[in-house]
Coordinates of C-alpha atoms in Angstrom, one line a residue:
M228 CA 103.7 125.6 100.4
S229 CA 102.9 123.0 98.1
S230 CA 101.3 124.3 94.6
G231 CA 99.1 123.1 92.4
T232 CA 96.1 122.5 94.4
G233 CA 93.8 125.0 93.7
G234 CA 90.9 125.5 91.3
S235 CA 90.2 122.1 90.0
Y236 CA 92.3 120.2 91.8
W237 CA 89.9 118.5 94.1
A238 CA 87.3 118.0 91.8
D239 CA 88.6 114.7 91.0
K240 CA 91.9 112.7 91.5
A241 CA 94.7 113.0 88.9
L242 CA 97.1 110.8 87.9
P243 CA 99.9 111.7 90.4
S244 CA 97.9 111.4 92.8
V245 CA 96.3 107.8 91.8
F246 CA 100.2 106.6 91.8
K247 CA 100.2 108.5 95.6
H248 CA 97.1 106.7 96.4
E249 CA 98.3 103.4 95.3
L250 CA 101.5 103.6 97.1
L251 CA 99.8 104.8 100.2
K252 CA 97.3 101.4 100.4
R253 CA 99.7 99.2 99.2
Y254 CA 102.4 100.6 101.6
L255 CA 100.9 101.8 104.7
P256 CA 99.0 98.7 105.9
Q257 CA 102.2 96.5 106.1
F258 CA 104.2 99.2 106.9
G259 CA 102.0 100.0 109.8
G260 CA 100.9 96.3 111.1
M261 CA 104.9 95.1 110.7
T262 CA 106.4 98.2 113.0
G263 CA 103.0 98.3 115.1
S264 CA 103.2 94.5 116.0
R265 CA 106.7 94.7 117.2
S266 CA 106.4 98.1 119.0
H267 CA 105.6 98.1 122.6
D268 CA 102.6 100.1 122.6
K269 CA 101.3 98.5 119.1
R270 CA 101.5 102.4 117.9
V271 CA 102.6 103.8 114.9
V272 CA 103.2 107.5 114.1
Y273 CA 102.3 109.3 111.0
L274 CA 102.9 112.5 109.6
D275 CA 101.0 113.9 106.2
G276 CA 103.1 117.2 105.7
Y277 CA 101.3 118.5 102.9
A278 CA 98.0 117.2 103.6
G279 CA 95.1 118.3 101.3
E280 CA 91.7 118.7 101.6
G281 CA 91.4 115.3 103.2
R282 CA 88.5 114.1 100.3
Y283 CA 87.8 115.2 96.8
E284 CA 84.6 117.0 96.2
N285 CA 82.8 113.9 94.6
G286 CA 83.5 112.5 97.8
E287 CA 86.1 109.7 96.7
P288 CA 89.3 109.7 99.7
A289 CA 92.5 112.1 99.2
S290 CA 95.5 110.8 100.7
A291 CA 94.5 111.9 104.0
E292 CA 91.4 109.7 104.5
L293 CA 92.9 106.7 102.9
A294 CA 96.1 107.1 105.8
L295 CA 92.8 107.6 108.0
R296 CA 90.7 104.4 106.7
I297 CA 93.9 102.4 106.8
A298 CA 94.6 103.7 110.6
A299 CA 90.6 101.9 111.5
D300 CA 91.4 99.0 109.7
L301 CA 94.8 98.6 112.0
Q302 CA 93.3 99.3 114.3
S303 CA 89.7 97.6 114.6
R304 CA 91.4 94.4 112.4
A305 CA 95.0 93.9 114.2
G306 CA 94.8 96.3 117.5
L307 CA 97.4 98.5 115.9
T308 CA 97.5 101.9 116.4
L309 CA 98.2 104.5 113.7
L310 CA 98.5 108.1 115.4
C311 CA 97.7 110.5 112.5
F312 CA 99.2 114.1 112.2
F313 CA 98.0 115.9 109.2
S314 CA 99.2 119.5 108.4
E315 CA 97.8 121.6 105.5
S316 CA 98.6 125.7 105.5
Q317 CA 95.8 126.7 103.2
P318 CA 92.6 128.3 105.0
K319 CA 90.0 126.2 103.2
S320 CA 92.0 123.1 102.5
F321 CA 92.7 122.8 106.5
D322 CA 88.7 123.0 107.0
L323 CA 87.6 120.9 105.2
L324 CA 90.3 118.3 106.2
H325 CA 89.9 119.2 109.9
E326 CA 86.2 118.2 108.9
V327 CA 87.5 115.0 107.5
V328 CA 90.0 114.4 110.6
Q329 CA 86.9 115.3 113.0
Q330 CA 84.8 112.6 111.7
Y331 CA 87.4 109.6 112.0
R332 CA 88.3 110.8 115.5
A333 CA 84.3 110.4 116.7
S334 CA 84.8 106.3 115.6
G335 CA 87.8 106.2 117.3
V336 CA 90.8 106.9 115.3
L337 CA 94.1 109.0 116.8
A338 CA 94.1 111.9 114.1
H339 CA 95.8 115.5 114.6
A340 CA 94.8 118.4 112.0
H341 CA 97.7 120.8 112.5
R342 CA 96.6 124.4 110.4
G343 CA 100.0 125.8 109.3
E344 CA 103.3 124.8 107.4
V345 CA 104.5 121.1 108.2
D346 CA 107.4 122.4 110.2
G347 CA 105.0 123.6 112.7
V348 CA 104.0 120.3 113.8
L349 CA 107.2 118.8 113.2
D350 CA 108.4 118.8 116.5
Q351 CA 105.4 117.6 118.4
V352 CA 105.2 114.5 115.9
V353 CA 108.2 113.1 117.1
D354 CA 107.9 114.3 120.8
R355 CA 105.0 112.0 120.6
A356 CA 106.9 109.4 119.0
E357 CA 109.4 109.1 121.8
Q358 CA 107.2 109.6 124.4
N359 CA 105.4 106.7 122.7
R360 CA 108.8 105.3 122.7
C361 CA 107.7 103.9 119.1
S362 CA 110.0 100.8 118.1
S363 CA 109.8 102.2 114.4
S364 CA 108.3 105.6 113.8
W365 CA 108.0 107.4 110.1
I366 CA 107.6 110.6 108.9
R367 CA 106.1 110.8 105.4
A368 CA 106.3 114.4 103.9
G369 CA 106.1 116.0 100.7
C370 CA 108.7 118.0 100.9
S371 CA 112.1 119.5 98.5
C372 CA 114.5 117.2 99.5
P373 CA 117.9 117.4 96.8
R374 CA 117.8 113.3 97.6
T375 CA 114.1 112.2 96.9
G376 CA 111.7 115.0 95.9
W377 CA 108.2 115.7 96.5
W378 CA 107.7 112.6 98.7
T379 CA 109.7 110.9 101.3
C380 CA 109.8 108.8 104.5
W381 CA 112.8 108.5 106.7
P382 CA 112.4 107.6 110.4
A383 CA 111.9 109.6 112.8
S384 CA 114.9 108.4 115.0
C385 CA 117.2 109.8 112.3
R386 CA 115.6 113.7 112.8
T387 CA 117.6 116.2 114.7
R388 CA 115.3 119.1 115.8
S389 CA 116.6 121.0 112.8
G390 CA 115.3 118.5 110.8
P391 CA 116.1 115.1 109.5
R392 CA 119.5 113.5 108.6
L393 CA 119.2 112.0 105.1
S394 CA 122.2 110.0 105.4
C395 CA 120.9 107.9 107.7

């Protein structure tokens, strides 16, 4: 379970969030565009395993909404689909996240919000990537990975049913 997201966390973004958001804004459009254009169905699967509320109290987008905006842009500009999955275990945060996801779904973005821990949806996400035969599906999940810390990406093909194979 993520920690440090209670109290005033969602009032405004702090330095770690600013850093994470910049990474998403710079990396996800390039990665989604590059891999989606090589996929037979122009589709990339994206998972945020600790998605939070999706939006800050002041209306600014948090990481989930940033990914949804990028998904909408890739869809309209390049005809690519970023199939987004968001997992959040805290009930209040999930309810707010679900509202944000529904707003983007209404505009045609393919996105799903999962209430619970990320491991409860991980097999479904990987199955979806395999079902869609995505040429390169990547998963972003906040985790306590001993090699990379709280933030890691790995190809879906490097995942087994028991978890990621970090040796890939």
